[in-house]
Short mmCIF file of C-alpha atoms in Angstrom, two decimals:
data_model
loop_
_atom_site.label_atom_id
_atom_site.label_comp_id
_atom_site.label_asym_id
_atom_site.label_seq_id
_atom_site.Cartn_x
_atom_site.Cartn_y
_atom_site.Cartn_z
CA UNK A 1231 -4.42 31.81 6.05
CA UNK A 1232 -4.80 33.90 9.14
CA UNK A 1233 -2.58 36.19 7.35
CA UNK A 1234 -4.42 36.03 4.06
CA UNK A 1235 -1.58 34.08 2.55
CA UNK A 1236 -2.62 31.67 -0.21
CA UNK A 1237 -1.90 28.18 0.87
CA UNK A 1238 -2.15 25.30 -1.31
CA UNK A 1239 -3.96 22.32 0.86
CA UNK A 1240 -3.00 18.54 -0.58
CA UNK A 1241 -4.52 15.47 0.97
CA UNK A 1242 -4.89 12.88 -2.02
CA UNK A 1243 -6.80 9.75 -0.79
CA UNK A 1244 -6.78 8.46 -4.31
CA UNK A 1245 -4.36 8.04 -7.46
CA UNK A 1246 -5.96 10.50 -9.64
CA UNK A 1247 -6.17 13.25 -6.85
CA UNK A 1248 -2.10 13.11 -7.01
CA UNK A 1249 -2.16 13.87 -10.77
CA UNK A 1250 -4.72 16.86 -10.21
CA UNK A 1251 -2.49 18.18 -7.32
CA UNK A 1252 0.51 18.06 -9.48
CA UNK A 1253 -1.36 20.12 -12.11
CA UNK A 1254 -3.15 22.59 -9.75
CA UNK A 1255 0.86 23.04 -8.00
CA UNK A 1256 2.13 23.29 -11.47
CA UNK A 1257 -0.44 26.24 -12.10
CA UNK A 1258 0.38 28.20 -9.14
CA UNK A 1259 3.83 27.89 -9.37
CA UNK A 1260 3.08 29.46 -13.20
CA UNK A 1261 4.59 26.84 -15.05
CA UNK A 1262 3.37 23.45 -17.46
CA UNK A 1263 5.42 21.35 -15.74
CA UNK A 1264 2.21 20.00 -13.15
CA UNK A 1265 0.27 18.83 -16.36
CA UNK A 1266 3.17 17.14 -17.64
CA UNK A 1267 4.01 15.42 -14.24
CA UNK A 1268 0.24 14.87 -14.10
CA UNK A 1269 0.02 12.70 -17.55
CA UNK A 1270 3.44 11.44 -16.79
CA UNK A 1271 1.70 9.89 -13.71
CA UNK A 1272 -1.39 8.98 -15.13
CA UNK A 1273 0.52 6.91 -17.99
CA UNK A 1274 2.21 5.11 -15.20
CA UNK A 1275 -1.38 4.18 -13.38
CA UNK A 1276 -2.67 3.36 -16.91
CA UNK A 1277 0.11 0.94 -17.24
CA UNK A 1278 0.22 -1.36 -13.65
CA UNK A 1279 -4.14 -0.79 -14.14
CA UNK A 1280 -2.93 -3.17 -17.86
CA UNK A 1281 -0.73 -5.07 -16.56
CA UNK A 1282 -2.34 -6.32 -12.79
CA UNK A 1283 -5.76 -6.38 -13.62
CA UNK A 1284 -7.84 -9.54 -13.68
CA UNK A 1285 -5.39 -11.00 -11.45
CA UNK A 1286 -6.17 -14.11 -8.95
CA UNK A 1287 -6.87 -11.78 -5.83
CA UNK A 1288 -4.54 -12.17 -2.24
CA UNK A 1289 -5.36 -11.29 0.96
CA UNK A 1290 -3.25 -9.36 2.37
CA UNK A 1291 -2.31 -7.77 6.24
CA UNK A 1292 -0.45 -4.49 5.80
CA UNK A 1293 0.98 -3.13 8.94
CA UNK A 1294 2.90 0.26 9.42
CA UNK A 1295 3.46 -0.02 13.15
CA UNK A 1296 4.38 -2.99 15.24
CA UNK A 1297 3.42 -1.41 18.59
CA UNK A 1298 0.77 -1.06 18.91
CA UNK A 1299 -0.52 -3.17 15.72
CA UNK A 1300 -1.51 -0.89 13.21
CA UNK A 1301 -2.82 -1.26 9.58
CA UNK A 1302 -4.70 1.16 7.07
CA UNK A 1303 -8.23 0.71 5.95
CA UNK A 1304 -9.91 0.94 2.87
CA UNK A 1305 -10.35 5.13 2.78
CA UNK A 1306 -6.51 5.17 2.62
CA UNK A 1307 -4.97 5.89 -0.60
CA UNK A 1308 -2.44 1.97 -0.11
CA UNK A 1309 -5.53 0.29 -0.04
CA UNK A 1310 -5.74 1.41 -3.55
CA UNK A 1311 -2.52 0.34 -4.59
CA UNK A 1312 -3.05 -2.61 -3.07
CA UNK A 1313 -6.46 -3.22 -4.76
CA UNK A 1314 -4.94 -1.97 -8.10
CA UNK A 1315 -1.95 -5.09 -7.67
CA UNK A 1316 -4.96 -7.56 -7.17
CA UNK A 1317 -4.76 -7.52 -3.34
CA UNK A 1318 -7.25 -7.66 -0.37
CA UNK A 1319 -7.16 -6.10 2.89
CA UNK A 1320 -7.91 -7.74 5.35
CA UNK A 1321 -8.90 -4.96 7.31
CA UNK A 1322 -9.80 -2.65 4.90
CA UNK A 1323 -13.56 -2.45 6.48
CA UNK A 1324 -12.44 -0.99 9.61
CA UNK A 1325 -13.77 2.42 10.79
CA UNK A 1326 -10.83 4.20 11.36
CA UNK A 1327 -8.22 5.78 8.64
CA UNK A 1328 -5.76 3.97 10.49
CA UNK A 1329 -7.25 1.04 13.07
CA UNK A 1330 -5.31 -0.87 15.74
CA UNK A 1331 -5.56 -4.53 15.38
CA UNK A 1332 -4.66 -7.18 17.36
CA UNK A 1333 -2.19 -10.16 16.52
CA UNK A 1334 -4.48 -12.65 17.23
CA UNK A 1335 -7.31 -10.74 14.36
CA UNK A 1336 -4.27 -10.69 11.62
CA UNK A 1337 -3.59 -14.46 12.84
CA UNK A 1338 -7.58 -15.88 12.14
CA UNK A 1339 -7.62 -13.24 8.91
CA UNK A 1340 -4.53 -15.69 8.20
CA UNK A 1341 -3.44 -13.07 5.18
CA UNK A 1342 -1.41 -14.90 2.20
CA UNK A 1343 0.93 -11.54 2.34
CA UNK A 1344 1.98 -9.33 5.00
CA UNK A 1345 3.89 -5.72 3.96
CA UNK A 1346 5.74 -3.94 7.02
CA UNK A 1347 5.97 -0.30 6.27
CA UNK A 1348 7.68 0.41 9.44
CA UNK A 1349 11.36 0.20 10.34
CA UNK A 1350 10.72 -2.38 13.55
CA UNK A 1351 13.59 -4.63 12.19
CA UNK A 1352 12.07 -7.72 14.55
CA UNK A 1353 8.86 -7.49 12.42
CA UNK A 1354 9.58 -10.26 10.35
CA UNK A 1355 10.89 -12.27 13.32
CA UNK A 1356 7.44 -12.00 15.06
CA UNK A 1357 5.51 -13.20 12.33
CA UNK A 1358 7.56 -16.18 11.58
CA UNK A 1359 6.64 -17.49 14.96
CA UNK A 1360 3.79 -18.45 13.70
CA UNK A 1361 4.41 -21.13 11.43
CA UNK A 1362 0.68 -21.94 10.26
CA UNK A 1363 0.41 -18.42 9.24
CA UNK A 1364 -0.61 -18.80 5.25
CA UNK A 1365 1.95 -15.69 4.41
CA UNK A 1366 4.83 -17.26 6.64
CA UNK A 1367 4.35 -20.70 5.43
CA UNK A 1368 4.86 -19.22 1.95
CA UNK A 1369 7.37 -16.91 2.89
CA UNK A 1370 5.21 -14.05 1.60
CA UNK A 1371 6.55 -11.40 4.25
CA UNK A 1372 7.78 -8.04 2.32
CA UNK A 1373 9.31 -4.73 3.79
CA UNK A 1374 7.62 -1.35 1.55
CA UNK A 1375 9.11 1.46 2.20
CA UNK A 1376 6.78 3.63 3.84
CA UNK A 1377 8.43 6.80 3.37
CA UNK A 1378 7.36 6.52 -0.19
CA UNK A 1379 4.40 4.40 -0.05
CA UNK A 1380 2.26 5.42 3.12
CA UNK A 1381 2.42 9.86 1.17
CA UNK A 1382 0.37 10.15 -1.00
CA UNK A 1383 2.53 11.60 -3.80
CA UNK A 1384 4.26 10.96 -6.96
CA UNK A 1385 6.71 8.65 -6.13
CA UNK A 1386 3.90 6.56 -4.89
CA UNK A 1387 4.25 5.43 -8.48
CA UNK A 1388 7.40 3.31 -8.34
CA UNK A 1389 6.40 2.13 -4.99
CA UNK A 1390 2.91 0.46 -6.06
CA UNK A 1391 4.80 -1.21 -8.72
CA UNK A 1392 6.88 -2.73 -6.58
CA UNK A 1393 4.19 -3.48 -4.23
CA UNK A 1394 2.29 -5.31 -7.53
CA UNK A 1395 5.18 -6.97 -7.81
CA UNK A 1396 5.94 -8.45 -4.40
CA UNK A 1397 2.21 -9.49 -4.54
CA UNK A 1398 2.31 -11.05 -7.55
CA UNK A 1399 5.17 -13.06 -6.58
CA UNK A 1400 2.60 -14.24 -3.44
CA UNK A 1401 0.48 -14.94 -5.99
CA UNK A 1402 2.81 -17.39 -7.74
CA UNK A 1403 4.02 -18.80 -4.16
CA UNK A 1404 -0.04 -19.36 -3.54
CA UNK A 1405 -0.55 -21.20 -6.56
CA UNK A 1406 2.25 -23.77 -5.69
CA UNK A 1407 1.49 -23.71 -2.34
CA UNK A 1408 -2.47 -23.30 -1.81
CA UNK A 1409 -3.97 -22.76 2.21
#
C-alpha cells in the first residue's frame, strides 16, 4: 500500500464472505474462475445447511491450543460451522476472538463433544482423565484438522462436513447414552 500497490485484503468471518472473496480474487486475477469457485462453494453450504439442519443440538468445547487452554468464540467463522452441524459452543459468548479458558470452566460446561484442532498429541489423554466428563464418557473426543478448519477458506468446505459428521455421530452416541 505504502507503495501504491493494490493489495487484495481477505478476512472472512463467515461462509458467504469466502464465496465473495473467491469471486472478487477471481475478478482481479481477470478470469471467471472466482464465480465458479464461488457457486461451487455455495452449492456445498446449501447442501450440509439440507442435510444438518433441524438437528437435536450438542454442546460442544472446541479447543485449538492445549497450553494455555484456548477455544474460539462465537465471532469466529468455526463457530459457524459448528452451528451449521447442529452444535453449541460452549464458549461461544466470550469476549475475545479467541478466549483462554480454564479446565475446570470446560469441566462444569461438561460439553457432549470436544474437537482438538491442535497437534498436542496428549490432548486426548488429558481429557480422558476425567471420566464423568459427558464427551469422554461417550467417547465423543475428535481431532479437526486445523490447518484446514481454523482459515477461513475454501477447503473449509470438506472440513465442516466432516466436522457435521463427527458431531452427528455425538449426536447418535448422546441419544444412547443421555447425561
Amino acid at each position: 500500500r505504502a507503495l501504491g500497490l493494490p493489495v487484495f485484503d481477505s478476512e472472512p468471518r463467515k461462509f458467504d464472505d469466502i464465496a465473495s472473496s473467491l469471486e472478487r480474487l477471481g475478478t482481479l486475477a481477470g478470469t471467471g474462475e472466482g464465480r465458479v469457485a464461488a457457486a461451487r462453494f455455495r452449492d456445498g453450504l446449501y447442501k450440509l445447511r439440507e442435510r444438518y439442519s433441524g438437528r437435536a443440538p450438542v454442546t460442544v468445547f472446541y479447543q485449538i491450543w492445549a497450553s494455555p487452554l484456548m477455544t474460539l468464540n462465537d465471532e469466529h467463522i468455526v463457530s459457524e460451522a459448528i452451528r451449521l452441524c447442529g452444535g453449541v459452543n460452549l464458549f461461544g459468548a466470550l469476549a475475545p476472538l479467541v478466549p483462554t479458558v480454564s479446565r475446570e470452566a470446560v469441566l462444569k460446561a461438561d460439553p457432549q463433544a470436544i474437537f482438538v484442532s491442535d497437534e498436542d498429541a496428549r490432548a486426548f489423554d488429558r481429557w480422558r482423565g476425567f471420566g464423568k466428563l459427558s464427551a469422554v464418557r461417550s467417547d465423543n473426543l475428535f481431532r479437526v484438522d486445523g490447518s484446514v478448519m481454523n482459515r477461513a477458506g475454501p477447503r473449509m468446505l470438506t472440513a465442516t462436513a466432516r466436522l457435521c459428521e463427527q458431531i452427528d455421530a455425538a449426536r447418535q452416541k448422546n441419544t444412547t447414552n443421555p447425561r
